[in-house]
CSV table of C-alpha atoms in Angstrom, one decimal:
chain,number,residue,atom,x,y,z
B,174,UNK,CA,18.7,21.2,-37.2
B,175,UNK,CA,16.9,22.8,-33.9
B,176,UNK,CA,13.9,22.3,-35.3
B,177,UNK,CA,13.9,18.6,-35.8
B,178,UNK,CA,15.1,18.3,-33.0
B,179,UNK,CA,13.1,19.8,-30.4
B,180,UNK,CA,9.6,17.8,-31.4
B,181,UNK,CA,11.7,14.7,-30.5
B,182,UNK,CA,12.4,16.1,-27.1
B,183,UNK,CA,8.9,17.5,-26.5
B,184,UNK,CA,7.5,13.8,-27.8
B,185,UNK,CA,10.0,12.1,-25.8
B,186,UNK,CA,9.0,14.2,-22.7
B,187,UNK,CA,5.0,14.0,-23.2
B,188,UNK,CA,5.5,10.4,-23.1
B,189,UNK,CA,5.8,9.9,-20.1
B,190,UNK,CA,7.6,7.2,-17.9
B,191,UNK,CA,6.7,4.4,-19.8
B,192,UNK,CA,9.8,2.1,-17.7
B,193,UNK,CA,7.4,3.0,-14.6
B,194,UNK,CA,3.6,1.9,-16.1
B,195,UNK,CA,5.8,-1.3,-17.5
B,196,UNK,CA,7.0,-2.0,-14.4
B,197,UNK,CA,3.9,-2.0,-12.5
B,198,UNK,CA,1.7,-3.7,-15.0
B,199,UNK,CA,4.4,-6.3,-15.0
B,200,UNK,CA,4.3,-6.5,-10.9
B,201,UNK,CA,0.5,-6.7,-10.6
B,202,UNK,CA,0.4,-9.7,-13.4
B,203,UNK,CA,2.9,-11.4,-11.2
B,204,UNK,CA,0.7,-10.8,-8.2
B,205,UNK,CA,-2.6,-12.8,-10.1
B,206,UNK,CA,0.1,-15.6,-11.0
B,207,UNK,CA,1.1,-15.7,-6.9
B,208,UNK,CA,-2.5,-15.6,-5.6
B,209,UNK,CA,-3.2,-18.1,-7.7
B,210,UNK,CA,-0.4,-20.2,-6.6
B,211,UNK,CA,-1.1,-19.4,-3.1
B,212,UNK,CA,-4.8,-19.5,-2.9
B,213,UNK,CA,-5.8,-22.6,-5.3
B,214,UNK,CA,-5.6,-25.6,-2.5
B,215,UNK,CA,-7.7,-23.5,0.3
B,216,UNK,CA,-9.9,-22.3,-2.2
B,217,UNK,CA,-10.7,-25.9,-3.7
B,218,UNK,CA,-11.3,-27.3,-0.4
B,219,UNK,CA,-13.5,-24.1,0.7
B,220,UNK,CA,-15.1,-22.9,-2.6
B,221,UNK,CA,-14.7,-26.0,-4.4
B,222,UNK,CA,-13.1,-24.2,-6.8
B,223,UNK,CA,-9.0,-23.5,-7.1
B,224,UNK,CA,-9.9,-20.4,-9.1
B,225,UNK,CA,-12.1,-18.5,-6.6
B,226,UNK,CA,-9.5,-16.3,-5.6
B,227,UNK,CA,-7.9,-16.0,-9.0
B,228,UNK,CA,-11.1,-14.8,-10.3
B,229,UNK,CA,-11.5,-12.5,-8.2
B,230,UNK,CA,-8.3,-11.0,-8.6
B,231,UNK,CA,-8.6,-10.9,-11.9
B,232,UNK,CA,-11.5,-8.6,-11.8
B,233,UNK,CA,-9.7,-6.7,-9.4
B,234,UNK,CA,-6.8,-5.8,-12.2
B,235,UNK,CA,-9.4,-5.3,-14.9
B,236,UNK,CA,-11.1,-2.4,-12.9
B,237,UNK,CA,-7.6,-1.5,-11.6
B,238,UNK,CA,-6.2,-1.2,-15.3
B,239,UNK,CA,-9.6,0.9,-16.8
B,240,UNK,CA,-8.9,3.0,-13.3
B,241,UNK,CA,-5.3,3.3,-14.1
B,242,UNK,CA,-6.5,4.3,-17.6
B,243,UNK,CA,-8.0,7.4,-16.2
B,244,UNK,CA,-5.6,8.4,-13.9
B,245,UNK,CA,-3.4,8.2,-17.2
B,246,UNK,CA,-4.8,10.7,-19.3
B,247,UNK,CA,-7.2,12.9,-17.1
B,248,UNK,CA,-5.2,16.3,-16.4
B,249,UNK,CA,-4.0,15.6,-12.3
B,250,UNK,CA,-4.0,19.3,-12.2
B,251,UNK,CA,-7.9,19.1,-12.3
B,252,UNK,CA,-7.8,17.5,-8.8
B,253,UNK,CA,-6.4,21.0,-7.3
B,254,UNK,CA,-9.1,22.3,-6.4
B,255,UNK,CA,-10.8,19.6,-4.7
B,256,UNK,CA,-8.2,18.6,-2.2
B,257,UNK,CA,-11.4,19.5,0.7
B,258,UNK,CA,-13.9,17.6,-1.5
B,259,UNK,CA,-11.7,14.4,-1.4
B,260,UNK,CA,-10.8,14.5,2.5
B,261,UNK,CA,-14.5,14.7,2.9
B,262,UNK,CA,-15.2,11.9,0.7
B,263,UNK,CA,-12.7,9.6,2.9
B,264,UNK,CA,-14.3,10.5,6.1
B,265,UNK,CA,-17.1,9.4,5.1
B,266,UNK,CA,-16.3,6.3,3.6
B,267,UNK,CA,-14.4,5.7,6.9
B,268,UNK,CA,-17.4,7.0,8.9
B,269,UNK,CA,-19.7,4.2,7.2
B,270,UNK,CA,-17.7,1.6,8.4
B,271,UNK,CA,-19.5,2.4,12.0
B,272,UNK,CA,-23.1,2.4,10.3
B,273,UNK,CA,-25.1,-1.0,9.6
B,274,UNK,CA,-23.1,-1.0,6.3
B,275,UNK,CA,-20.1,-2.1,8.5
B,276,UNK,CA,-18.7,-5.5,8.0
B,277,UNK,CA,-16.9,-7.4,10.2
B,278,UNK,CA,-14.8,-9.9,9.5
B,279,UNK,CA,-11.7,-11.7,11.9
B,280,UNK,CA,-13.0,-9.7,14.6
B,281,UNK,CA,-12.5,-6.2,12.9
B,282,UNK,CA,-14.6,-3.8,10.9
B,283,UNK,CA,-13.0,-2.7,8.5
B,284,UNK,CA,-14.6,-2.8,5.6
B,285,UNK,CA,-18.3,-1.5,4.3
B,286,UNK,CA,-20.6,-3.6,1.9
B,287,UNK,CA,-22.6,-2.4,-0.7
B,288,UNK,CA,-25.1,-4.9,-2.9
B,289,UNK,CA,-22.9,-7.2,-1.4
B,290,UNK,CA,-19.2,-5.6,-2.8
B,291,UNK,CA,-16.9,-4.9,0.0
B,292,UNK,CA,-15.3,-2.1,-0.2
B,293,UNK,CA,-11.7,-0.9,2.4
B,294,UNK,CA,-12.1,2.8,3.2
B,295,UNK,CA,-8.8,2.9,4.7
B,296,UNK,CA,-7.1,2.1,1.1
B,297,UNK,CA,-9.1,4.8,-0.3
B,298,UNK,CA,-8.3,7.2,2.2
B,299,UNK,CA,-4.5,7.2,1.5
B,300,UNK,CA,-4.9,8.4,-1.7
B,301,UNK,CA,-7.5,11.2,-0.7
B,302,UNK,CA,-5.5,12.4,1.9
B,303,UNK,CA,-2.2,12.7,-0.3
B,304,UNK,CA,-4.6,14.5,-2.6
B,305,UNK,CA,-5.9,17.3,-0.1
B,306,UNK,CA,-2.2,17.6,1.2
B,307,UNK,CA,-0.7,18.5,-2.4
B,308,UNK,CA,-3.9,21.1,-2.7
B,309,UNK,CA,-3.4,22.5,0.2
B,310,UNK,CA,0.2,23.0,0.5
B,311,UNK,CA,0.6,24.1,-3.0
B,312,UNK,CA,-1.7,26.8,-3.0
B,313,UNK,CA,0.9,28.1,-0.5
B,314,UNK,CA,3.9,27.0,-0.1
B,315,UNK,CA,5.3,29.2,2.7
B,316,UNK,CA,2.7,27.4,5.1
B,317,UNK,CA,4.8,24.5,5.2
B,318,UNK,CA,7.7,26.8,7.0
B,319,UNK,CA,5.1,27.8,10.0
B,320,UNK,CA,3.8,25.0,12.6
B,321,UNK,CA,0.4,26.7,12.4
B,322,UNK,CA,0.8,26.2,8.6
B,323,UNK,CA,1.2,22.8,8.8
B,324,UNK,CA,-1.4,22.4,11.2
B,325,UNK,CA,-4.4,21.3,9.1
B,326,UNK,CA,-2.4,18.7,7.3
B,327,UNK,CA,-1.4,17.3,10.5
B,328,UNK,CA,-4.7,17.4,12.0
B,329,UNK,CA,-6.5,16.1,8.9
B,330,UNK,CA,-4.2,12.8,9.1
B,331,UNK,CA,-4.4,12.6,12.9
B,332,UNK,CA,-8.4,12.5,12.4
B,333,UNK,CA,-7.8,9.6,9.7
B,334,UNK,CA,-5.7,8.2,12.0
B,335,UNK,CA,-8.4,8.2,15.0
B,336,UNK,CA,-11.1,6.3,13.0
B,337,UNK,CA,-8.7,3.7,11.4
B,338,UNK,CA,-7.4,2.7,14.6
B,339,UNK,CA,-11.3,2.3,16.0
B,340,UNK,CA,-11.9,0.2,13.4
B,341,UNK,CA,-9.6,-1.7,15.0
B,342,UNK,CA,-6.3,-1.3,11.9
B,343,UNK,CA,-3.3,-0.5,13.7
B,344,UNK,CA,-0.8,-1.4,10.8
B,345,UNK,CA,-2.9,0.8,8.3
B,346,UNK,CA,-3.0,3.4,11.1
B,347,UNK,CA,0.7,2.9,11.4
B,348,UNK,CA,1.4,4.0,7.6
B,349,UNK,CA,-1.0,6.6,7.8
B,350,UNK,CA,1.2,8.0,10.6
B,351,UNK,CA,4.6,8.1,8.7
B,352,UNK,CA,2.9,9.0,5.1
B,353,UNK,CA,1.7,12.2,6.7
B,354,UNK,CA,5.5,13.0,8.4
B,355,UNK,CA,7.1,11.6,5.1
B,356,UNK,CA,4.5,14.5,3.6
B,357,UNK,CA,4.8,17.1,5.4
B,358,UNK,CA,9.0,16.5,5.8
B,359,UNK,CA,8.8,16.7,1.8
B,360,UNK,CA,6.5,20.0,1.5
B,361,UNK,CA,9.4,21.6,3.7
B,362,UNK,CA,8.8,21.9,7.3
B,363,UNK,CA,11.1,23.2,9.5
B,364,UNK,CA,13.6,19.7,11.1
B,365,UNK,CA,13.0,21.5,14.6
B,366,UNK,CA,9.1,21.3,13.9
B,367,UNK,CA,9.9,18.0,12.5
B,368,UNK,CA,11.3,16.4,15.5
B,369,UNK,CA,8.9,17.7,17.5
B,370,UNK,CA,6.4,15.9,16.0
B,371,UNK,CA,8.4,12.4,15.3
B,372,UNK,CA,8.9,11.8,19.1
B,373,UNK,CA,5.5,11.9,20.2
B,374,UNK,CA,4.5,9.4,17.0
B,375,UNK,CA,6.9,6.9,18.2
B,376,UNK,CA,5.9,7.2,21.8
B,377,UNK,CA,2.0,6.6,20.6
B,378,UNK,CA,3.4,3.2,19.0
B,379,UNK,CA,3.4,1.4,22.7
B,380,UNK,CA,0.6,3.2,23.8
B,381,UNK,CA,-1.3,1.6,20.8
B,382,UNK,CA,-0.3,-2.1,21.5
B,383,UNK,CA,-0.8,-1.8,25.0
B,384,UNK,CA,-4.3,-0.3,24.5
B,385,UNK,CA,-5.6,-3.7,23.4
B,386,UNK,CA,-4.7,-6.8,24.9
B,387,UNK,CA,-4.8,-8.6,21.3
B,388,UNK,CA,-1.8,-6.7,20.4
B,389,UNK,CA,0.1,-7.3,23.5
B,390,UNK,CA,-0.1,-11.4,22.5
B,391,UNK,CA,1.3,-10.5,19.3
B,392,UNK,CA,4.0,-8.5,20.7
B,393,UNK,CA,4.9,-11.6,23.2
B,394,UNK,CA,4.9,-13.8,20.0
B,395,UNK,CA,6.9,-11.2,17.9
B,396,UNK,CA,9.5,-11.9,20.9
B,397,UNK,CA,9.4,-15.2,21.5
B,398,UNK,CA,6.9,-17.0,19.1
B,399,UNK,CA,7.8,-20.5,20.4
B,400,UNK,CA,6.6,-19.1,23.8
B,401,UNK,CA,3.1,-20.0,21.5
B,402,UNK,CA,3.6,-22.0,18.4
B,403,UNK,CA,0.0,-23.0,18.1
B,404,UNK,CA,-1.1,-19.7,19.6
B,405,UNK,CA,0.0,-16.1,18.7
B,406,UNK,CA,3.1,-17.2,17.3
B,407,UNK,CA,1.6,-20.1,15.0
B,408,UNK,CA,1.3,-17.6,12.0
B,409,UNK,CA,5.0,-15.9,11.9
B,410,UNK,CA,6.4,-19.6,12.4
B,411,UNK,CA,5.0,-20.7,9.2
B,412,UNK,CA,6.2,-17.6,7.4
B,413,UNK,CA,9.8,-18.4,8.7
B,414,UNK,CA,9.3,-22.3,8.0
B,415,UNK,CA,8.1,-21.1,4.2
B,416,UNK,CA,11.3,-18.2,4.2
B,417,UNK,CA,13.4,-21.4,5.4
B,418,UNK,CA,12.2,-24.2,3.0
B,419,UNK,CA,12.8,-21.5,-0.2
B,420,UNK,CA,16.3,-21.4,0.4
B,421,UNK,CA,18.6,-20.0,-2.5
B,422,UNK,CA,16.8,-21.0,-5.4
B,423,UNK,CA,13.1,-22.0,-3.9
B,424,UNK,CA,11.1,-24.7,-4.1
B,425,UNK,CA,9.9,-24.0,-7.6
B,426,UNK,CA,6.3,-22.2,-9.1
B,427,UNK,CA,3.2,-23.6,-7.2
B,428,UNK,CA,5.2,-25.9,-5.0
B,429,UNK,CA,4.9,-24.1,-1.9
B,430,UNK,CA,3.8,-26.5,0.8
B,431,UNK,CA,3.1,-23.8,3.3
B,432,UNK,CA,0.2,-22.9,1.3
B,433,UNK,CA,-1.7,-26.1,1.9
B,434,UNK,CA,-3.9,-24.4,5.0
B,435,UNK,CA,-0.3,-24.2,7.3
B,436,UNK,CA,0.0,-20.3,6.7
B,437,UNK,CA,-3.1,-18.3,7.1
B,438,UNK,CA,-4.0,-15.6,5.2
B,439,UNK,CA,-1.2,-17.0,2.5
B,440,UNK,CA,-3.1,-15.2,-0.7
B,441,UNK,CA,-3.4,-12.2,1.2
B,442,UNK,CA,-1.3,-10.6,3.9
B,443,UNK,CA,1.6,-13.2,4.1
B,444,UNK,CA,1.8,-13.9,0.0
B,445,UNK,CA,5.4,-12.6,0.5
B,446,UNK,CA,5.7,-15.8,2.6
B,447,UNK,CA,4.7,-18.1,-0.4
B,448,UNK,CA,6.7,-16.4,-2.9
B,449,UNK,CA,10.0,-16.7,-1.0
B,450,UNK,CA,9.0,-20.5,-0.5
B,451,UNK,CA,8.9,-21.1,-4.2
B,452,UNK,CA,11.2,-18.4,-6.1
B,453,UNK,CA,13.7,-18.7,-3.2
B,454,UNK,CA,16.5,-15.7,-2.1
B,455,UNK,CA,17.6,-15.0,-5.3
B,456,UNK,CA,14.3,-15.0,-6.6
B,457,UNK,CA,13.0,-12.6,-4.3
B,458,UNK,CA,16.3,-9.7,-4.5
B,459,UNK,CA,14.4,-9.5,-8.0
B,460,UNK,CA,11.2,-9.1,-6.5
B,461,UNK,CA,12.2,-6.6,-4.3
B,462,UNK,CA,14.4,-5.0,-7.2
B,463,UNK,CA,11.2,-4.8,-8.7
B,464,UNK,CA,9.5,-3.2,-5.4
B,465,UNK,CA,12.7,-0.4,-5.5
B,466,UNK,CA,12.7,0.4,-8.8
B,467,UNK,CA,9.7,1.8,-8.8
B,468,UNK,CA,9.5,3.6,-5.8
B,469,UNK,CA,12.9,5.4,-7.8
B,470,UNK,CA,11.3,6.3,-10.4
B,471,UNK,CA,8.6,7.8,-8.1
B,472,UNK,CA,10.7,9.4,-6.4
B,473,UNK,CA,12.7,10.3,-10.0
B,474,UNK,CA,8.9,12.0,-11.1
B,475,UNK,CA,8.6,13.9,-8.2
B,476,UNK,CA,12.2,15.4,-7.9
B,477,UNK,CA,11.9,16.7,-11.9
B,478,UNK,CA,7.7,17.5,-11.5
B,479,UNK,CA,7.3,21.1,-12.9
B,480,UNK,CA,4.9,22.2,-10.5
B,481,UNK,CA,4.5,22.2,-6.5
B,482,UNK,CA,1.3,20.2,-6.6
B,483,UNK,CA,2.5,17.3,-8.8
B,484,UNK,CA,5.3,17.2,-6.8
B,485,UNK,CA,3.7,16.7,-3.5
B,486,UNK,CA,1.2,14.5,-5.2
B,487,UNK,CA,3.9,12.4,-6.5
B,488,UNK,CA,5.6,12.4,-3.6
B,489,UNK,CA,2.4,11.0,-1.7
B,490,UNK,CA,2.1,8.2,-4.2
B,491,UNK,CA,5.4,7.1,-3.6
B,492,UNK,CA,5.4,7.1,-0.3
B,493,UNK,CA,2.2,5.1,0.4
B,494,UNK,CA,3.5,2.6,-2.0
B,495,UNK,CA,7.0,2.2,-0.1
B,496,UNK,CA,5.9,2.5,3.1
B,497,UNK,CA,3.3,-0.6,3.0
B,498,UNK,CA,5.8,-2.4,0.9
B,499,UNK,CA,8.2,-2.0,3.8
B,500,UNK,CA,5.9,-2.7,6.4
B,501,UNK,CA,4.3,-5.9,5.1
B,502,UNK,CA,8.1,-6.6,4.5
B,503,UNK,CA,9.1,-6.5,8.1
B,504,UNK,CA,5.8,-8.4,9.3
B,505,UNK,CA,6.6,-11.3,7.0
B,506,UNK,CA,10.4,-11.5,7.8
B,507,UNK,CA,9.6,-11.4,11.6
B,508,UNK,CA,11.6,-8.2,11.9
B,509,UNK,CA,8.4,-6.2,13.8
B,510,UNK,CA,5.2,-7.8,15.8
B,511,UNK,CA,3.0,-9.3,13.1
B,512,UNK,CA,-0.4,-7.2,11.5
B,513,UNK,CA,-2.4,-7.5,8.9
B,514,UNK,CA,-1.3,-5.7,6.1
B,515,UNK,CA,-1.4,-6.6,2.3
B,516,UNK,CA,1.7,-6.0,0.1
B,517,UNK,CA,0.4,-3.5,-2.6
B,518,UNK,CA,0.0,-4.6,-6.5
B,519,UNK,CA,0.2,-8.1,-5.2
B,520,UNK,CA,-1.6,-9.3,-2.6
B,521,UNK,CA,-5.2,-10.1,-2.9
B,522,UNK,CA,-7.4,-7.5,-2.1
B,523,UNK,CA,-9.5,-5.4,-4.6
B,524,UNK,CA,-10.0,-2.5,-2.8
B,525,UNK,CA,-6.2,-1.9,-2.3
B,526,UNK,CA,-5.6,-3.3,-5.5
B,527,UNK,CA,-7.8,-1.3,-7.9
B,528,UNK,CA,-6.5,2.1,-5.4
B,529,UNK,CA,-3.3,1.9,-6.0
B,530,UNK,CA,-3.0,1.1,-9.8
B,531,UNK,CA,-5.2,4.6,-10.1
B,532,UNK,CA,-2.2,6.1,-8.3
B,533,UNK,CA,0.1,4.9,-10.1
B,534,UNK,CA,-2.0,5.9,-13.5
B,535,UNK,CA,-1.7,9.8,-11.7
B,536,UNK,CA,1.9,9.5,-11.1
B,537,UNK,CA,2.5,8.3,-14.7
B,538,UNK,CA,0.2,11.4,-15.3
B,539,UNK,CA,2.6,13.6,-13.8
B,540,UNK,CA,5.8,12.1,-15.4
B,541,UNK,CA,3.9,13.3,-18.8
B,542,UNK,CA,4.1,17.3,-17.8
């Protein structure tokens, strides 16, 4: 009787979190039908072709799936030992941006191109750093007890930090800020040592908007965007308008009318705006169920991970993934000033695309041991 038994539970565990890889597949699919349904009017009248975007997406989740393959089924435990090697790797990837491979686009540099692919270190970054924080904190745990132990975590994403917000990024900078406390609150540190560092993040938040004049206007159109409706405020008025006009129910599949060139950036950073418009409130507590049940069963793998490293690692995952769902979240609903920030496994945008269905490959790795 035991011995039947036990392969089933062994099988059962080596699975892995199947409800997990599911349910992001299944969130990422809907993300190529909403780019599509956002992007297909400005893309015929600036490509000549209501695909453009589409396409590109979809190559996006092809390299995202063979990427999410690997992460799969190549041992995470392997990664251990080059927590160093893949900080290094994101510095320099973020270091490039400042080189002639820079690119600039809507006043920013942000992104580096290669034989003319365009790569976002930034995205790539998150995951490195979450990788060099698990290696380093679970070759020791006790370090994450001692300030001085926590040190070169905190000074590793405070140098991350520092280049992002150069670039200029200040939402990615942002979520770099509260992965690395969500991090470092997980691995154990002290709440006194904690707090200590919380307050002087949050103070840095004004300091950062009122470093730039740009971000002052947004935070004047955050408060009062009629003050500027063809100004600063133009862009978080149409994502109301397009919240508005979804009501209960929405406006049905690819009949947003937001999307015709009234809400910028619609395939991209505001896509939550378009969604709402067409699937409505109800529509979008799915959606969002969608969002949250995945980030608990993140939090599920981490909790019941076997080993310190894969707990930290899953931990990181999760986190990222929450946090920028969050964020973009807020932006859209005109809850905080407006940035641009895409909503992961949806919006288009390869780089952040094809980054964070690897992750979620690793953490479906980790659900497996």
């Amino acid at each position: 009787m035991t011995a039947s038994v036990l392969p089933l539970k062994i099988n059962k565990r080596r699975s892995g979190d199947l409800l997990l890889l599911f349910s992001v597949i299944g969130l990422s699919l809907t993300g190529l039908l909403f780019v599509y349904s956002a992007s297909k009017y400005s893309a015929e009248i600036s490509y000549g072709d209501k695909f453009y975007f589409a396409k590109k997406h979809v190559i996006g989740l092809l390299l995202g799936y063979t990427a999410m393959t690997f992460g799969c089924f190549f041992d995470y435990r392997k990664y251990k030992k080059a927590g160093v090697v893949f900080f290094a790797l994101s510095l320099v990837l973020l270091c490039l941006v400042f080189t002639p491979l820079g690119y600039e686009n809507y006043g920013a540099t942000r992104w580096i191109k290669i034989a003319g692919i365009t790569i976002q270190p930034s995205e790539i970054a998150k995951i490195c750093f979450v990788m060099f924080s698990a290696s380093y904190f679970s070759k020791n745990p006790a370090k994450s007890k001692t300030f001085l132990g926590c040190l070169p975590v905190l000074a590793a994403g405070g140098v991350v930090c520092l280049l992002i917000i150069l670039e200029p990024n200040m939402s990615i900078t942002v979520c770099f800020g509260l992965l690395t406390l969500a991090i470092l609150f997980a691995a154990g540190m002290k709440t006194s040592h904690f707090i200590i560092l919380l307050v002087p993040a949050v103070l840095c938040v004004p300091l950062l908007i009122i470093a730039e004049p740009y971000r002052l206007n947004r935070l004047s159109a955050f408060l009062n965007p009629w003050a500027s409706p063809k100004g600063e405020g133009y862009q978080l008025l149409q994502s109301l308008y397009a919240l508005g006009s979804g009501g209960w129910f929405g406006t049905g599949l690819f009949k947003s009318r937001q999307k015709l060139r009234f809400l910028p950036f619609s395939e991209s950073d505001f896509i939550l705006s378009v969604i709402g418009e067409e699937i409505g409130f109800i529509g979008l507590l799915f959606f969002f169920g969608l969002i949250f049940f995945i980030v608990i069963r993140g939090i599920r793998i981490a909790v019941k991970s076997k080993d310190y490293y894969g707990y930290i690692l899953a931990v990181g995952i999760t986190c990222v993934y929450g946090i920028q769902s969050l964020v973009n979240a807020l932006v859209v609903t005109g809850s905080i000033p407006p940035t641009g920030l895409p909503l992961p496994l949806v919006s288009a945008g390869n780089t952040s695309l094809i980054v964070f269905l690897y992750s979620f490959g690793v953490l479906y790795n980790i659900s497996k041991n």
